[in-house]
Coordinates of C-alpha atoms in Angstrom, one line a residue:
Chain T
X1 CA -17.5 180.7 87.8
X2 CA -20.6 181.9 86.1
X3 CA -20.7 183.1 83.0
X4 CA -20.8 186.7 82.1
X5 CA -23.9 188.2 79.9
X6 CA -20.9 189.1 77.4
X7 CA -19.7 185.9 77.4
X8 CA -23.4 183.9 77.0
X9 CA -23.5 186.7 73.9
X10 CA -20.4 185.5 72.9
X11 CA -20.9 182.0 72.9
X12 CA -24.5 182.0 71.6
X13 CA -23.4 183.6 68.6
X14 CA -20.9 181.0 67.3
X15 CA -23.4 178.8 68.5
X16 CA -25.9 179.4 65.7
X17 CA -23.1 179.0 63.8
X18 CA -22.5 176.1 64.3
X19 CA -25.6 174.2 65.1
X20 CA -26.2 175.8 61.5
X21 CA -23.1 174.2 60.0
X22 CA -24.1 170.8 61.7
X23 CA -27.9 170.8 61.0
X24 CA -26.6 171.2 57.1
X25 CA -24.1 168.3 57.5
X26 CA -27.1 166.1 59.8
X27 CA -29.7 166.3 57.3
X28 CA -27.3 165.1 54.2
X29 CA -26.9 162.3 57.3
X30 CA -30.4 161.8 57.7
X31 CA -29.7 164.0 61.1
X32 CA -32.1 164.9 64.0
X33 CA -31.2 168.4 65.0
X34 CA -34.3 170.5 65.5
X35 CA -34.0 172.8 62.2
X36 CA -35.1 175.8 63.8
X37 CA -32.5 175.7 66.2
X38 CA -30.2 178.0 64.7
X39 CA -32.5 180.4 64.2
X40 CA -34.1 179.8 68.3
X41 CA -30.2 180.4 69.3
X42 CA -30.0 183.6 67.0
X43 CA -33.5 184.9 67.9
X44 CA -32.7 184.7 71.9
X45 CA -29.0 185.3 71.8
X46 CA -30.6 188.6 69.9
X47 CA -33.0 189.8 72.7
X48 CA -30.1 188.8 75.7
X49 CA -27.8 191.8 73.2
X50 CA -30.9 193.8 73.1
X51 CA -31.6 193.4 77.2
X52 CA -27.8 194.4 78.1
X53 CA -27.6 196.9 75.8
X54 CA -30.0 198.9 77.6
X55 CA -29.6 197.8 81.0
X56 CA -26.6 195.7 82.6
X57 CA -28.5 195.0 85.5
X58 CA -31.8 193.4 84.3
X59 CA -33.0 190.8 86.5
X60 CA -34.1 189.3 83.4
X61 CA -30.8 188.7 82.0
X62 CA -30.3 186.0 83.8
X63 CA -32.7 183.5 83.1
X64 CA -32.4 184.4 79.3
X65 CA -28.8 183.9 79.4
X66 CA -29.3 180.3 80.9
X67 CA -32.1 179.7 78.5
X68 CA -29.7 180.6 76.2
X69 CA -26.8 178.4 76.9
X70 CA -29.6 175.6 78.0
X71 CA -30.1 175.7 74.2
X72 CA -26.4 176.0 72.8
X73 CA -25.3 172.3 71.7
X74 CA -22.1 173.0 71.1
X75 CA -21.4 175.6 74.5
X76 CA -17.8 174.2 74.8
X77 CA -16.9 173.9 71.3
X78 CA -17.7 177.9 71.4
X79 CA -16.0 178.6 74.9
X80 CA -13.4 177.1 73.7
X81 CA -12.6 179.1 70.4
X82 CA -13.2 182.2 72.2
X83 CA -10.9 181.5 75.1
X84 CA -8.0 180.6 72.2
X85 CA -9.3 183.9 70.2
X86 CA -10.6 186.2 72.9
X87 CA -10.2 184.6 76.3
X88 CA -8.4 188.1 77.5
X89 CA -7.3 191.4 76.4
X90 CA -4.1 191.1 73.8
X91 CA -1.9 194.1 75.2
X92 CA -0.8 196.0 71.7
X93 CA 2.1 195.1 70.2
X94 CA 5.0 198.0 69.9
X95 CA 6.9 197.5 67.0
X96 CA 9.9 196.8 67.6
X97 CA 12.8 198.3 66.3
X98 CA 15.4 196.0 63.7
X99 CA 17.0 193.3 65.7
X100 CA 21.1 194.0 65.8
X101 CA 22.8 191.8 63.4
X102 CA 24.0 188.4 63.8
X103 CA 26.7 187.4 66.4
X104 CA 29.5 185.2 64.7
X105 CA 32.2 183.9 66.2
X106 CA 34.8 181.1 66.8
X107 CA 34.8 179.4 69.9
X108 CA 38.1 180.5 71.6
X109 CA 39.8 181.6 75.1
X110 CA 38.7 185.0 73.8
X111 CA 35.4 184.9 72.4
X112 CA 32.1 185.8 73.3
X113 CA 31.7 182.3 74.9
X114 CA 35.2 181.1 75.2
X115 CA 36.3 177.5 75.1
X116 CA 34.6 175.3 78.4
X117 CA 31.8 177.8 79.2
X118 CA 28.0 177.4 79.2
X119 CA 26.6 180.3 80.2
X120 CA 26.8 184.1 79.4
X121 CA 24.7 186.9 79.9
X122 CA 23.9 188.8 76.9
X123 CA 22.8 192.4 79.0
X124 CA 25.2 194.7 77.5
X125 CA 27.8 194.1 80.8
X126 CA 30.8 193.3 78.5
X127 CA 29.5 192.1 75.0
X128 CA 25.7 192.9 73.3
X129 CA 22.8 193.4 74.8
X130 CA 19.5 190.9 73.5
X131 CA 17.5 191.6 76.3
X132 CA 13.8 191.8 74.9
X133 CA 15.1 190.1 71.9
X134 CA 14.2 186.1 71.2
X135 CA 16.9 184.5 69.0
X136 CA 18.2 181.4 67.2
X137 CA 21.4 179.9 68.2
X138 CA 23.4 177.8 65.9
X139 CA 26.2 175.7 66.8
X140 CA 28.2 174.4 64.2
X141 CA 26.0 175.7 61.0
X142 CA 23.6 173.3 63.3
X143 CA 19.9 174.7 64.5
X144 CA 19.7 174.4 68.3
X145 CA 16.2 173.7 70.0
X146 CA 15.2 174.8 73.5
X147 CA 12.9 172.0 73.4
X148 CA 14.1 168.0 74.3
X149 CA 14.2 166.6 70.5
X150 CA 13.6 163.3 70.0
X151 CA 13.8 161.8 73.5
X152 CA 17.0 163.9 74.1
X153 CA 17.8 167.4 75.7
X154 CA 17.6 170.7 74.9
X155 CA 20.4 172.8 73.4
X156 CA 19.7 176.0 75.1
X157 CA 17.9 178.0 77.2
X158 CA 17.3 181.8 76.4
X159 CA 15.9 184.4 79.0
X160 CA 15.4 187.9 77.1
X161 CA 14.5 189.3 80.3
X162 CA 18.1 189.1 82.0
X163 CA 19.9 187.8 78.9
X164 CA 21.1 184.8 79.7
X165 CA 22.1 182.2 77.4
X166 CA 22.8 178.8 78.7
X167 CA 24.6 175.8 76.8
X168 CA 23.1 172.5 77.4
X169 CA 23.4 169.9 79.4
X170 CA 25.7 172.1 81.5
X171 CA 27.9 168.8 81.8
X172 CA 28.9 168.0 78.1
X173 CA 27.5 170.9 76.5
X174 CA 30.5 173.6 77.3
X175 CA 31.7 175.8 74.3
X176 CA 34.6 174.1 72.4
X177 CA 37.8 175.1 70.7
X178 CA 37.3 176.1 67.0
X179 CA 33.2 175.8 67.3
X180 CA 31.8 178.0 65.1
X181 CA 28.1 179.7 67.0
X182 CA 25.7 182.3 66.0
X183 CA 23.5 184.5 68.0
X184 CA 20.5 184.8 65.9
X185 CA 18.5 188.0 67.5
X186 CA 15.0 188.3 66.3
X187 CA 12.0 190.5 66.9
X188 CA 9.3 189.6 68.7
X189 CA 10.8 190.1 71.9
X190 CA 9.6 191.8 74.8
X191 CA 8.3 188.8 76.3
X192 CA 9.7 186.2 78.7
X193 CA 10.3 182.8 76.5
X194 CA 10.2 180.4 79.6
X195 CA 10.5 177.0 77.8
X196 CA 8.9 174.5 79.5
X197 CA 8.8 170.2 80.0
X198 CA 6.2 168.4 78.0
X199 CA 5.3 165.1 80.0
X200 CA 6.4 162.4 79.6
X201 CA 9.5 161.8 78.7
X202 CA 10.9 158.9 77.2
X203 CA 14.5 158.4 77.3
X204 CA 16.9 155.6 76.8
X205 CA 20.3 154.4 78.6
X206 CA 21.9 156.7 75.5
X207 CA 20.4 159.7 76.7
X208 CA 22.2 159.1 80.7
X209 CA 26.0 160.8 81.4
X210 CA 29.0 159.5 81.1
X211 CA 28.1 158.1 84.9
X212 CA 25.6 155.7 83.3
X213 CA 23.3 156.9 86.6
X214 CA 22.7 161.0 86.0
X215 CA 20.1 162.3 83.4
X216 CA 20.5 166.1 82.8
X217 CA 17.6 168.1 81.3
X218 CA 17.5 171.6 83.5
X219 CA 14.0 172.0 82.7
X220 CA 13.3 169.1 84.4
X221 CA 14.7 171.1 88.0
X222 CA 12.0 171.5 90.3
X223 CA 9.3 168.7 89.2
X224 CA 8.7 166.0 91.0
X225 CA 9.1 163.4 89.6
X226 CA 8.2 159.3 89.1
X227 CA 9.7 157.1 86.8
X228 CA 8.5 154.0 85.0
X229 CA 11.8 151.9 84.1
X230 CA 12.7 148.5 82.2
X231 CA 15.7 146.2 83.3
X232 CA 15.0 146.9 86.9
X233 CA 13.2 145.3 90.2
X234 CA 10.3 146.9 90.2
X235 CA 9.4 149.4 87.1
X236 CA 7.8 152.2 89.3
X237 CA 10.8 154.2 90.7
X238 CA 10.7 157.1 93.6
X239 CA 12.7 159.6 94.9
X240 CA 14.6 159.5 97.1
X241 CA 14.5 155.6 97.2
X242 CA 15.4 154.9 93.6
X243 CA 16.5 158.4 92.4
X244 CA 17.6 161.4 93.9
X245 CA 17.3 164.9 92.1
X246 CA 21.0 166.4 91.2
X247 CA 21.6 169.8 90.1
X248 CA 20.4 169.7 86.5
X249 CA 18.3 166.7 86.5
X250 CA 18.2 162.8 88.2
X251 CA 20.4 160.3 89.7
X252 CA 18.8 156.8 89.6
X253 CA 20.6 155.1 92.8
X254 CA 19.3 151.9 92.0
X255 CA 22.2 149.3 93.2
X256 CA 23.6 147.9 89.7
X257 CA 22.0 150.2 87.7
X258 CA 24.0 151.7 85.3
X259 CA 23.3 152.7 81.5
X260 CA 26.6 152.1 80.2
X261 CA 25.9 148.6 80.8
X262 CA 22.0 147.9 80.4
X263 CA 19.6 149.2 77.9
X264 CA 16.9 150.9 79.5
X265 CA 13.7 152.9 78.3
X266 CA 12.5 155.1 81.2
X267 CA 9.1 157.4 81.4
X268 CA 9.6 159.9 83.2
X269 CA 6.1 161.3 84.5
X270 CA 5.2 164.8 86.2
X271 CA 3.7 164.4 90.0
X272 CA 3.4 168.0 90.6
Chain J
X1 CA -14.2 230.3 67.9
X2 CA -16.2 227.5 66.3
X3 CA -17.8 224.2 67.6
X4 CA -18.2 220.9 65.8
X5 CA -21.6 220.2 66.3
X6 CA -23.0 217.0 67.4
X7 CA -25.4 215.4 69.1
X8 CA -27.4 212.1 70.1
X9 CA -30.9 210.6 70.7
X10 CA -30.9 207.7 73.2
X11 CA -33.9 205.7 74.6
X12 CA -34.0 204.0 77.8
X13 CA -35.2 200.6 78.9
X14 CA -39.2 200.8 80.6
X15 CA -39.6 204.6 78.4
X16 CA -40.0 203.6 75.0
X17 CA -42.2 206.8 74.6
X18 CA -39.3 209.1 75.5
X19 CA -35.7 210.2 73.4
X20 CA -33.1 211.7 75.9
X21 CA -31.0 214.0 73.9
X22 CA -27.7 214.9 74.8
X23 CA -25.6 217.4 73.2
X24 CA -21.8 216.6 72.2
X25 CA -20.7 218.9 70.2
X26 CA -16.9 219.8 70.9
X27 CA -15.7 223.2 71.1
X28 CA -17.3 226.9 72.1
X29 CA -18.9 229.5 70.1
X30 CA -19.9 232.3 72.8
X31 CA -22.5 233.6 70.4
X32 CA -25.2 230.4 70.7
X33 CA -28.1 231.2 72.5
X34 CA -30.4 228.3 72.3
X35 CA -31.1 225.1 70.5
X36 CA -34.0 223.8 68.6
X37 CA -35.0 219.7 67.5
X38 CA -37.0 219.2 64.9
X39 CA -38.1 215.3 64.2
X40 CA -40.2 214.9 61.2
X41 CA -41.7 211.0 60.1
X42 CA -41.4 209.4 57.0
X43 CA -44.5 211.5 55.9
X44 CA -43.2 214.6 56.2
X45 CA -45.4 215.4 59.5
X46 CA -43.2 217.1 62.7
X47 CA -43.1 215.2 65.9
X48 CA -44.2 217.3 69.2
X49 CA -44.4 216.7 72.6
X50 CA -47.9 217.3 73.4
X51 CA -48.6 220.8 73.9
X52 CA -46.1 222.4 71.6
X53 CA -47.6 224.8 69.2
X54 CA -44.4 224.8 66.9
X55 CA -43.2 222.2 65.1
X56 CA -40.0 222.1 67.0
X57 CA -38.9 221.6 70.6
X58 CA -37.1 224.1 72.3
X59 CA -33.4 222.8 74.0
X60 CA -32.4 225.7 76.6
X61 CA -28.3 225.8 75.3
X62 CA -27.7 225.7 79.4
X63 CA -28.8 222.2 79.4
X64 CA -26.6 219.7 77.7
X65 CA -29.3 216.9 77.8
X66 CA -33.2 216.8 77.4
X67 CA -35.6 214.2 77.2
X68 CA -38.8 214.8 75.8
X69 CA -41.9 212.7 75.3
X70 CA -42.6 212.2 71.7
X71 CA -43.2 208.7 70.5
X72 CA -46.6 206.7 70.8
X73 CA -45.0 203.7 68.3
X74 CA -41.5 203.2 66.9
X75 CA -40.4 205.5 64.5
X76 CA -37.4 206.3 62.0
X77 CA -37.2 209.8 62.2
X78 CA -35.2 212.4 60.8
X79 CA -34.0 214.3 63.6
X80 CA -32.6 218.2 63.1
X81 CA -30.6 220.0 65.8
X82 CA -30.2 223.9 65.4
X83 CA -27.6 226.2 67.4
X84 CA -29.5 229.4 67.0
X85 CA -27.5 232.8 67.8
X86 CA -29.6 235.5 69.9
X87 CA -31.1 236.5 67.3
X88 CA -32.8 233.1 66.1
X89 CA -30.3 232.9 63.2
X90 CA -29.0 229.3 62.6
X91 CA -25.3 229.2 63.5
X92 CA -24.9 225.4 63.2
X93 CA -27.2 222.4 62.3
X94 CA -27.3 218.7 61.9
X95 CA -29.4 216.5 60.8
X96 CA -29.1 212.5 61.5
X97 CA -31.9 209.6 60.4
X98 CA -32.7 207.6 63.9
X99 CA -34.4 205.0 64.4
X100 CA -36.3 204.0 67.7
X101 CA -38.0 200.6 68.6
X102 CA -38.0 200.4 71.9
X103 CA -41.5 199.2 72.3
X104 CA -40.8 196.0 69.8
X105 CA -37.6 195.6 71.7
X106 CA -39.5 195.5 74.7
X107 CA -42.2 193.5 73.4
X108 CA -39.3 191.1 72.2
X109 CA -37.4 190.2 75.2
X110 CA -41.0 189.2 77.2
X111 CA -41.5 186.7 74.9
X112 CA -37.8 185.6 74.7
X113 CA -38.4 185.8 78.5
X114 CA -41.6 183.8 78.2
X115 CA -40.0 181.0 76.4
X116 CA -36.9 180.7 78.5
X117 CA -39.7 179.9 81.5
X118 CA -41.8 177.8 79.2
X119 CA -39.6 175.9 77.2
X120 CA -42.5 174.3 75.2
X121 CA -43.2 177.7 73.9
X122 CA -40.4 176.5 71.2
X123 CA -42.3 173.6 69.8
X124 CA -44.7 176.1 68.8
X125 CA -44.9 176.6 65.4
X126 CA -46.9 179.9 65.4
X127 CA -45.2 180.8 68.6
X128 CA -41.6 180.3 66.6
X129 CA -42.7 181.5 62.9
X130 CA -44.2 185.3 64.7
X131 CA -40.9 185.5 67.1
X132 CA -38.7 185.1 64.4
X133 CA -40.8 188.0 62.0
X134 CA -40.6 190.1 64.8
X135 CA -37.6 189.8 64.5
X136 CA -36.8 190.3 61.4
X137 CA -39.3 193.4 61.3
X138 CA -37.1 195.0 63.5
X139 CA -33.4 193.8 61.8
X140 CA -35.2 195.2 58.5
X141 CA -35.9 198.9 60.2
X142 CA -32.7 198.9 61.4
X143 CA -30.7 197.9 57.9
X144 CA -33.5 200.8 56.2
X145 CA -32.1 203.3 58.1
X146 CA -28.2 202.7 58.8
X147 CA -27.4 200.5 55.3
X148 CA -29.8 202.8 52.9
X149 CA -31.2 205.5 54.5
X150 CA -34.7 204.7 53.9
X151 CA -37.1 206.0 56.3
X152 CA -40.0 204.9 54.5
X153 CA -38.8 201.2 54.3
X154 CA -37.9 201.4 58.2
X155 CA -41.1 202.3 58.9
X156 CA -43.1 200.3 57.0
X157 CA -41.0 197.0 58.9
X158 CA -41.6 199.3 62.1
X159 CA -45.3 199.0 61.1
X160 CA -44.8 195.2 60.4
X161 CA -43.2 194.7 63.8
X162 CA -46.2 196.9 65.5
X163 CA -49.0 194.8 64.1
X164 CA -47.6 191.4 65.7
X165 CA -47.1 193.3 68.9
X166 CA -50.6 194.7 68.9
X167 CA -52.0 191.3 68.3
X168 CA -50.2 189.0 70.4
X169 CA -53.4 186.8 71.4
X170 CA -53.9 185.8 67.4
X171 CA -49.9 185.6 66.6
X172 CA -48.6 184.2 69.8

């Protein structure tokens, strides 16, 4: 996609910046960068304002904004600062109101999350209601991450759109007798927290179930998936020949596999 | 009932000699009748279309813009807007410092036209060094009048800017 005038402006003004800031660090260098550039960037960038300012539909805008960009050294470095700064309109924020206090409890048949569940919807049916709220969720004076730490899983998933709070890995992570948890609500809600897989993933036999074949990581569900593996036949594994997807994650249905036995170091690459 | 009078003096790409003015004063005040402009240079001398005998233009208070043809070179000029009652009595009145250089605009974007269609055009040293005065002629008017209110120093840069456009077969 073309550029927009706007954007060429954009651009050709932290351009001059910059060729500026590297023409000053090329001649301590002994550096070849034309030292009127700057100042050409500036001067043109200057009459392409001028031009749209008075008419948005100049025919001549658009060879002066190529000129322009023809003469930018450092285009990308600029597009991309803008697109991290300015790449789209920032809705405004709504302050929010306090967040409700923190949720403390004791993991019983009787509490907010009693003993053996992973899930519960915090939407006001029954118990609080977080929706719109992010939090942090502690189990056992312990910080929980959404995000896989260290080659492992993540602890939790959080939706503030429908409330849900989810315990992970949904096999082994169930509430437990006696556990003490806080719900940790926090402004700066409002928008969906979708946490999402960072490829790849490096895991070891320690990070399979109890099964020695199942890994469990729910934000792994719905990738496809291709593994590189240690300790078997042939390192490249597929599905559904050497693994088939499980709710929750992956079954490797290698014959003899099994990580309760072997130590193995699988990559586990995104296809799509 | 009272208006809060306001106005402003726009110029428009291809008519550098003309200043559209549009009024934008909010509210109503039944007893206007009729407007007057007065532009006056950094000399003190009233700018007229040709053919005016006063030394103001005349804005009929049923039109809410006018354009008149005034300038033959850029100018900073103080411009003064009277709502006059029926009786020619000044009601309301305001009084901005403007500044209008559309011709060295003009004159500017044909040569940063020119060079983006003859690139060598930036190896030129005399080419380059006049560009970039131009320029800064102009950046100077414009700080004169909207950093320090100086008409005289926005049109002597105005003047500055003129003389490189006049001359263009000696400075570029």
């Amino acid at each position: 996609m073309p550029l927009t005038v706007p954007q060429q402006i954009s651009i050709g003004a932290l351009c001059a910046l910059y060729t500026s800031n590297e023409l000053e660090s090329g001649t301590r260098h002994g550096g070849v960068i034309d030292p009127k550039l700057p100042h050409l960037i500036y001067a043109v960038n200057q009459g392409l304002k001028w031009l749209y300012e008075l008419d948005t539909t100049d025919s001549d805008l658009v060879p002066i904004g190529n000129y322009l960009i023809s003469i930018c050294r450092q285009q990308f470095r600029a597009q991309g600062v803008l697109a991290l700064n300015n790449g789209g309109t920032v809705a405004p924020i709504t302050p929010n109101n306090p967040p409700p206090n923190d949720i403390d409890f004791i993991v019983s048949s009787t509490s907010l999350i009693p003993t053996g569940d992973t899930e519960i919807y915090l939407d006001g049916t029954g118990g609080p209601d977080l929706r719109g709220y992010d939090i942090d969720f502690f189990r056992g004076s312990q910080v929980q991450y959404t995000t896989p730490q260290q080659g492992g899983a993540a602890y939790y998933s959080w939706n503030n759109v429908t409330g849900l709070l989810r315990l992970l890995p949904t096999v082994g992570g169930q509430a437990l007798v006696d556990e003490p948890m806080r719900i940790s609500p926090k402004t700066g809600g409002g928008a969906t927290v979708v946490p999402t897989q960072e490829y790849p993933i490096v895991i070891t036999s320690a990070d399979f179930e109890a099964d020695g074949v199942t890994y469990l990581n729910s934000l792994i569900v719905g990738d496809q998936l291709f593994l590189l593996a240690n300790n078997v036949p042939n390192p490249a594994l597929f599905a559904p020949t050497d693994f088939v997807y499980v709710s929750g994650g992956i079954e490797i249905i290698l014959s003899a596999f099994n990580a309760n036995v072997f130590d193995y170091t699988i990559v586990i690459n995104k296809i799509n | 009932m009272a208006i809060v009078e306001n106005f402003t003096a726009t110029q428009a790409l291809g008519f550098p000699s003309q200043i559209a003015f549009t009024d934008t004063s909010t509210g109503s005040d039944g007893a206007i009748a009729s407007r007057r402009i007065y532009l006056v240079d950094y000399s003190g001398n009233y700018i007229v279309e040709d053919g005016t005998s006063t030394d103001y233009e005349v804005w009929a208070y049923a039109d809410a813009t006018i354009t008149l043809d005034l300038l033959e070179i850029d100018m900073a000029l103080y411009i003064t807007v009277q709502w006059l009652n029926s009786g020619g009595g000044v009601l309301y009145e305001k009084t901005e410092l403007t500044l209008f250089r559309l011709y060295s605009i003009t004159y500017y974007i044909y040569l940063i036209k020119t060079q983006s269609s003859n690139i060598k055009l930036r190896e030129n040293a005399n080419f380059y060094l006049n560009e970039i005065r131009l320029l800064c002629s102009m950046q100077e008017a414009y700080d004169a009048v909207y950093y320090a209110g100086d008409i005289a120093s926005a049109q002597a840069a105005l003047t500055r800017a003129k003389q490189l456009v006049d001359n263009p077969s000696y400075f570029f």
